[in-house]
Amino acid sequence: MTTQKIPSSGLGIDEAPLNSFHKKLALYSAGGPFLDGFIIASIGVAMVQISPQLHLTASQEGLLGASILFGMLFGAYAGGWLTDVFGRKVLYTVDLTAIVVLSVAQFWADSFWWLFALRILVGVAVGADYPIATSLLTEFTPLKHRGQLISFLMVMMFVGAGLASFVGEMFIHLAGEDGWRWTLASAALPAALIVALRAGTPESPRWLLSKGRVDEAQAAMRKAFGPDATLSAIDDTPAARLLGSGYLGRMVFVTVIWTCSLIPVYAIYAFGPAILAKIGLNGSMANYASALINTLFLAGCVLAMITINRYGRRPLIIASFFLSGLALLVLGLFPSAPSYVLFGMLAAYAVFIGGAQVLQWVYPNELFPTSIRASAVGMACSLSRIGGAVGIYAVPPMIAKFGIGPTMLAAAALSLIAMFYSIVAAPETRGKTLAETSSL
């Protein structure tokens, strides 16, 4: 590992006070997670109409629900590699422009395979934004505020999911049989707005410095923070070490926590109304209850964002997996309990999983150095989507064959496995610089 240095006389990124640039960058970067939540949750509402109109089987419902994750599998890995090679700024708007076009195209889908293909392509674009936006935000954020600002990205994911439930319900009532088409196409509007807001964002000074482009790094710093801002040093780790030495263990860790927290959450996104119907909530009531669950996901993430610097990363992730797993365990063991009890357990899960949800974004961006950060985030995202896609595909057949109890027990097992693994492997990165958290 080598260290690039430039003259330092003023405040660097780690010591800089939080300013309007940081807040705008966090908001614009959160546009990708917002769209992720919106796009995933919208299919759950739309599926009520899609399934009978396109004559879907249970397996096709599973494939359609998982299609976004199939695309993210490729998009996140490719986006991470391209971002480390060509920079964060280049791809910061291109990926969301693709979402605009592909979302509109879904309106005219008239078969399962056409819609399935379009959803995969949307997933590619969504997945590509994960490493792009998170790397850019991480590399501009002061040490003191890093955990909270990265956590904000996950908060916005659940804002998108909650909004999608209401938007989908509105279109289903107002547009009749075409309600699902308007629901899926509606993602184009926020995507276009985010593209416009992201225009003009400077390149990451850390990435520029890692490429030896010192003058450009200085210029980017001064554009963002003023004439006295400097970036004094940066670690430069060869990309070949991503899966070498201690980084392999870190990759395994972030992949495990990401996968185990993602599968149950995305299953509730994609099949929330169907799952709620199995516990006695049907029709519009199921859609409204699904929207409430998404709101509680949001509340859990906000709570985690507020407390992440107070309690630290390690205690937060262990407690999150334990309490969320306990809620799913009760749900799985007592599937015949009154509807309000079962809904209460889903609500508890939504709140308690917030810690793991925000840390699945924070940890990957803190544990890898600048030169491979986007590639690492992209690879972890891709690997987690393999498990996520398989898990979501399995939900409709599992519910149909075994019922809600065994399905929830399987979800509980994932949370508890992640808890035990976190006890063994989760590091504490609170209060450390990126150079410290990413060093071996």
mmCIF file of C-alpha atoms in Angstrom, residues 145-362:
data_model
loop_
_atom_site.group_PDB
_atom_site.id
_atom_site.type_symbol
_atom_site.label_atom_id
_atom_site.label_comp_id
_atom_site.label_asym_id
_atom_site.label_seq_id
_atom_site.Cartn_x
_atom_site.Cartn_y
_atom_site.Cartn_z
ATOM 1 C CA HIS A 145 -20.811 12.806 10.082
ATOM 2 C CA ARG A 146 -19.898 9.848 7.854
ATOM 3 C CA GLY A 147 -22.046 7.238 9.589
ATOM 4 C CA GLN A 148 -25.166 9.384 9.660
ATOM 5 C CA LEU A 149 -24.938 10.634 6.078
ATOM 6 C CA ILE A 150 -24.365 7.165 4.637
ATOM 7 C CA SER A 151 -27.223 5.879 6.813
ATOM 8 C CA PHE A 152 -29.423 8.569 5.275
ATOM 9 C CA LEU A 153 -29.191 6.720 1.958
ATOM 10 C CA MET A 154 -30.987 3.717 3.451
ATOM 11 C CA VAL A 155 -33.561 6.005 5.063
ATOM 12 C CA MET A 156 -34.443 7.329 1.622
ATOM 13 C CA MET A 157 -34.757 3.798 0.284
ATOM 14 C CA PHE A 158 -37.679 3.242 2.637
ATOM 15 C CA VAL A 159 -39.122 6.667 1.832
ATOM 16 C CA GLY A 160 -39.260 5.484 -1.772
ATOM 17 C CA ALA A 161 -40.818 2.174 -0.783
ATOM 18 C CA GLY A 162 -43.489 3.833 1.343
ATOM 19 C CA LEU A 163 -44.334 6.339 -1.376
ATOM 20 C CA ALA A 164 -44.605 3.560 -3.976
ATOM 21 C CA SER A 165 -47.311 1.821 -1.956
ATOM 22 C CA PHE A 166 -49.469 4.950 -1.919
ATOM 23 C CA VAL A 167 -48.750 5.849 -5.555
ATOM 24 C CA GLY A 168 -49.557 2.315 -6.672
ATOM 25 C CA GLU A 169 -52.811 2.230 -4.715
ATOM 26 C CA MET A 170 -53.782 5.589 -6.227
ATOM 27 C CA PHE A 171 -53.158 4.459 -9.807
ATOM 28 C CA ILE A 172 -54.977 1.157 -9.298
ATOM 29 C CA HIS A 173 -58.074 3.095 -8.194
ATOM 30 C CA LEU A 174 -57.824 5.892 -10.777
ATOM 31 C CA ALA A 175 -56.519 4.112 -13.891
ATOM 32 C CA GLY A 176 -58.467 0.868 -13.704
ATOM 33 C CA GLU A 177 -56.856 -2.063 -15.502
ATOM 34 C CA ASP A 178 -53.911 0.117 -16.552
ATOM 35 C CA GLY A 179 -53.116 1.038 -12.962
ATOM 36 C CA TRP A 180 -50.116 -1.294 -12.800
ATOM 37 C CA ARG A 181 -48.672 0.250 -15.975
ATOM 38 C CA TRP A 182 -48.827 3.772 -14.552
ATOM 39 C CA THR A 183 -47.418 2.509 -11.261
ATOM 40 C CA LEU A 184 -44.302 0.986 -12.844
ATOM 41 C CA ALA A 185 -43.798 3.878 -15.281
ATOM 42 C CA SER A 186 -44.125 6.505 -12.542
ATOM 43 C CA ALA A 187 -40.524 5.864 -11.403
ATOM 44 C CA ALA A 188 -39.413 7.893 -14.430
ATOM 45 C CA LEU A 189 -40.549 11.170 -12.842
ATOM 46 C CA PRO A 190 -38.366 11.143 -9.701
ATOM 47 C CA ALA A 191 -35.499 9.638 -11.727
ATOM 48 C CA ALA A 192 -35.576 12.568 -14.161
ATOM 49 C CA LEU A 193 -35.631 15.059 -11.280
ATOM 50 C CA ILE A 194 -32.639 13.405 -9.615
ATOM 51 C CA VAL A 195 -30.666 13.444 -12.884
ATOM 52 C CA ALA A 196 -31.207 17.208 -13.124
ATOM 53 C CA LEU A 197 -30.163 17.772 -9.502
ATOM 54 C CA ARG A 198 -26.993 15.681 -9.837
ATOM 55 C CA ALA A 199 -25.695 17.653 -12.831
ATOM 56 C CA GLY A 200 -22.604 19.672 -11.927
ATOM 57 C CA THR A 201 -21.471 17.516 -8.993
ATOM 58 C CA PRO A 202 -17.636 17.589 -8.789
ATOM 59 C CA GLU A 203 -15.448 14.501 -9.038
ATOM 60 C CA SER A 204 -14.252 12.874 -5.816
ATOM 61 C CA PRO A 205 -10.923 14.455 -4.769
ATOM 62 C CA ARG A 206 -9.891 11.183 -3.125
ATOM 63 C CA TRP A 207 -10.389 9.288 -6.394
ATOM 64 C CA LEU A 208 -8.501 11.963 -8.373
ATOM 65 C CA LEU A 209 -5.625 11.834 -5.917
ATOM 66 C CA SER A 210 -5.538 8.030 -6.057
ATOM 67 C CA LYS A 211 -4.977 8.412 -9.809
ATOM 68 C CA GLY A 212 -2.154 10.928 -9.304
ATOM 69 C CA ARG A 213 -4.240 13.858 -10.605
ATOM 70 C CA VAL A 214 -3.157 16.199 -7.817
ATOM 71 C CA ASP A 215 -4.098 19.540 -9.392
ATOM 72 C CA GLU A 216 -7.590 18.322 -10.268
ATOM 73 C CA ALA A 217 -8.019 16.972 -6.737
ATOM 74 C CA GLN A 218 -7.078 20.358 -5.285
ATOM 75 C CA ALA A 219 -9.493 22.102 -7.662
ATOM 76 C CA ALA A 220 -12.346 19.753 -6.747
ATOM 77 C CA MET A 221 -11.704 20.337 -3.045
ATOM 78 C CA ARG A 222 -11.734 24.097 -3.446
ATOM 79 C CA LYS A 223 -14.880 23.996 -5.581
ATOM 80 C CA ALA A 224 -16.692 22.090 -2.862
ATOM 81 C CA PHE A 225 -15.243 23.634 0.314
ATOM 82 C CA GLY A 226 -13.599 26.941 -0.551
ATOM 83 C CA PRO A 227 -10.069 28.241 -1.278
ATOM 84 C CA ASP A 228 -8.462 27.002 1.961
ATOM 85 C CA ALA A 229 -9.541 23.373 1.651
ATOM 86 C CA THR A 230 -6.904 20.695 1.081
ATOM 87 C CA LEU A 231 -6.644 16.931 0.886
ATOM 88 C CA SER A 232 -3.433 15.883 2.569
ATOM 89 C CA ALA A 233 -3.143 12.161 2.042
ATOM 90 C CA ILE A 234 -4.809 9.086 0.672
ATOM 91 C CA ASP A 235 -4.139 5.373 0.678
ATOM 92 C CA ASP A 236 -3.628 3.796 -2.729
ATOM 93 C CA THR A 237 -4.334 0.074 -2.723
ATOM 94 C CA PRO A 238 -4.075 -1.980 -5.933
ATOM 95 C CA ALA A 239 -7.420 -3.349 -7.113
ATOM 96 C CA ALA A 240 -5.893 -6.821 -7.282
ATOM 97 C CA ARG A 241 -5.925 -6.885 -3.467
ATOM 98 C CA LEU A 242 -9.729 -6.700 -3.289
ATOM 99 C CA LEU A 243 -9.946 -10.443 -2.664
ATOM 100 C CA GLY A 244 -6.483 -10.803 -1.222
ATOM 101 C CA SER A 245 -5.141 -10.797 2.303
ATOM 102 C CA GLY A 246 -7.551 -9.383 4.902
ATOM 103 C CA TYR A 247 -9.862 -7.898 2.300
ATOM 104 C CA LEU A 248 -11.289 -11.324 1.468
ATOM 105 C CA GLY A 249 -12.500 -11.685 5.048
ATOM 106 C CA ARG A 250 -14.034 -8.228 4.901
ATOM 107 C CA MET A 251 -15.763 -9.050 1.632
ATOM 108 C CA VAL A 252 -17.244 -12.205 3.169
ATOM 109 C CA PHE A 253 -18.449 -10.222 6.185
ATOM 110 C CA VAL A 254 -20.209 -7.450 4.265
ATOM 111 C CA THR A 255 -21.708 -9.972 1.825
ATOM 112 C CA VAL A 256 -23.147 -12.087 4.651
ATOM 113 C CA ILE A 257 -24.730 -9.178 6.521
ATOM 114 C CA TRP A 258 -26.032 -7.635 3.296
ATOM 115 C CA THR A 259 -27.552 -10.905 2.068
ATOM 116 C CA CYS A 260 -29.147 -11.870 5.373
ATOM 117 C CA SER A 261 -30.726 -8.458 5.892
ATOM 118 C CA LEU A 262 -31.769 -8.081 2.266
ATOM 119 C CA ILE A 263 -33.719 -11.283 1.585
ATOM 120 C CA PRO A 264 -36.561 -10.842 4.128
ATOM 121 C CA VAL A 265 -36.814 -7.091 3.500
ATOM 122 C CA TYR A 266 -37.009 -7.418 -0.280
ATOM 123 C CA ALA A 267 -39.484 -10.286 0.050
ATOM 124 C CA ILE A 268 -41.753 -7.997 2.073
ATOM 125 C CA TYR A 269 -41.214 -5.253 -0.530
ATOM 126 C CA ALA A 270 -42.089 -7.453 -3.480
ATOM 127 C CA PHE A 271 -44.832 -9.565 -1.914
ATOM 128 C CA GLY A 272 -46.002 -7.462 1.020
ATOM 129 C CA PRO A 273 -49.708 -7.503 0.106
ATOM 130 C CA ALA A 274 -49.604 -11.261 -0.576
ATOM 131 C CA ILE A 275 -47.848 -11.974 2.737
ATOM 132 C CA LEU A 276 -50.296 -9.769 4.623
ATOM 133 C CA ALA A 277 -53.215 -11.542 2.936
ATOM 134 C CA LYS A 278 -51.957 -14.781 4.469
ATOM 135 C CA ILE A 279 -52.283 -13.294 7.950
ATOM 136 C CA GLY A 280 -55.825 -12.071 7.345
ATOM 137 C CA LEU A 281 -55.418 -8.649 5.700
ATOM 138 C CA ASN A 282 -56.890 -8.512 2.189
ATOM 139 C CA GLY A 283 -57.532 -6.095 -0.679
ATOM 140 C CA SER A 284 -56.869 -2.421 -0.081
ATOM 141 C CA MET A 285 -56.306 -3.159 3.598
ATOM 142 C CA ALA A 286 -53.287 -5.281 2.645
ATOM 143 C CA ASN A 287 -51.871 -2.467 0.501
ATOM 144 C CA TYR A 288 -52.344 0.114 3.252
ATOM 145 C CA ALA A 289 -50.850 -2.251 5.827
ATOM 146 C CA SER A 290 -47.908 -2.817 3.476
ATOM 147 C CA ALA A 291 -47.426 0.951 3.258
ATOM 148 C CA LEU A 292 -47.431 1.123 7.064
ATOM 149 C CA ILE A 293 -44.799 -1.616 7.261
ATOM 150 C CA ASN A 294 -42.649 0.339 4.802
ATOM 151 C CA THR A 295 -43.097 3.427 6.985
ATOM 152 C CA LEU A 296 -41.890 1.435 9.991
ATOM 153 C CA PHE A 297 -38.862 0.269 7.986
ATOM 154 C CA LEU A 298 -38.182 3.969 7.518
ATOM 155 C CA ALA A 299 -38.627 4.669 11.236
ATOM 156 C CA GLY A 300 -36.173 1.904 12.108
ATOM 157 C CA CYS A 301 -33.564 3.317 9.753
ATOM 158 C CA VAL A 302 -34.021 6.840 11.109
ATOM 159 C CA LEU A 303 -33.569 5.508 14.644
ATOM 160 C CA ALA A 304 -30.399 3.684 13.581
ATOM 161 C CA MET A 305 -29.099 6.783 11.795
ATOM 162 C CA ILE A 306 -29.577 8.859 14.952
ATOM 163 C CA THR A 307 -27.884 6.338 17.258
ATOM 164 C CA ILE A 308 -25.092 4.984 15.021
ATOM 165 C CA ASN A 309 -22.453 7.355 16.408
ATOM 166 C CA ARG A 310 -23.693 7.040 19.989
ATOM 167 C CA TYR A 311 -23.575 3.257 20.300
ATOM 168 C CA GLY A 312 -21.185 2.315 17.499
ATOM 169 C CA ARG A 313 -21.459 -0.003 14.507
ATOM 170 C CA ARG A 314 -20.776 -3.354 16.182
ATOM 171 C CA PRO A 315 -23.376 -3.229 19.013
ATOM 172 C CA LEU A 316 -25.952 -1.831 16.600
ATOM 173 C CA ILE A 317 -25.690 -4.606 14.028
ATOM 174 C CA ILE A 318 -25.692 -7.417 16.618
ATOM 175 C CA ALA A 319 -28.764 -6.025 18.397
ATOM 176 C CA SER A 320 -30.524 -5.375 15.101
ATOM 177 C CA PHE A 321 -30.181 -8.941 13.829
ATOM 178 C CA PHE A 322 -31.095 -10.425 17.238
ATOM 179 C CA LEU A 323 -34.298 -8.429 17.759
ATOM 180 C CA SER A 324 -35.467 -8.674 14.141
ATOM 181 C CA GLY A 325 -34.791 -12.412 14.114
ATOM 182 C CA LEU A 326 -36.759 -12.800 17.335
ATOM 183 C CA ALA A 327 -39.785 -11.047 15.798
ATOM 184 C CA LEU A 328 -39.718 -13.328 12.740
ATOM 185 C CA LEU A 329 -39.256 -16.374 14.966
ATOM 186 C CA VAL A 330 -42.449 -15.568 16.883
ATOM 187 C CA LEU A 331 -44.259 -14.983 13.588
ATOM 188 C CA GLY A 332 -43.072 -18.331 12.269
ATOM 189 C CA LEU A 333 -43.852 -20.320 15.412
ATOM 190 C CA PHE A 334 -47.379 -18.934 15.830
ATOM 191 C CA PRO A 335 -48.779 -18.435 12.296
ATOM 192 C CA SER A 336 -52.354 -18.982 13.521
ATOM 193 C CA ALA A 337 -52.232 -16.190 16.090
ATOM 194 C CA PRO A 338 -54.687 -13.273 15.709
ATOM 195 C CA SER A 339 -53.986 -10.970 12.771
ATOM 196 C CA TYR A 340 -53.067 -8.044 15.023
ATOM 197 C CA VAL A 341 -50.383 -10.157 16.745
ATOM 198 C CA LEU A 342 -48.884 -11.302 13.440
ATOM 199 C CA PHE A 343 -48.971 -7.784 12.033
ATOM 200 C CA GLY A 344 -47.335 -6.566 15.231
ATOM 201 C CA MET A 345 -44.445 -8.985 14.726
ATOM 202 C CA LEU A 346 -43.965 -7.796 11.140
ATOM 203 C CA ALA A 347 -44.029 -4.225 12.437
ATOM 204 C CA ALA A 348 -41.434 -5.064 15.103
ATOM 205 C CA TYR A 349 -39.222 -6.685 12.477
ATOM 206 C CA ALA A 350 -39.481 -3.579 10.298
ATOM 207 C CA VAL A 351 -38.250 -1.348 13.132
ATOM 208 C CA PHE A 352 -35.527 -3.626 14.502
ATOM 209 C CA ILE A 353 -33.905 -4.464 11.145
ATOM 210 C CA GLY A 354 -33.119 -0.761 10.642
ATOM 211 C CA GLY A 355 -29.660 -1.075 12.202
ATOM 212 C CA ALA A 356 -28.588 -3.851 9.846
ATOM 213 C CA GLN A 357 -30.088 -2.001 6.899
ATOM 214 C CA VAL A 358 -28.069 1.180 7.396
ATOM 215 C CA LEU A 359 -24.881 -0.729 8.227
ATOM 216 C CA GLN A 360 -25.059 -2.759 5.022
ATOM 217 C CA TRP A 361 -24.215 0.564 3.356
ATOM 218 C CA VAL A 362 -21.875 2.016 5.975
#
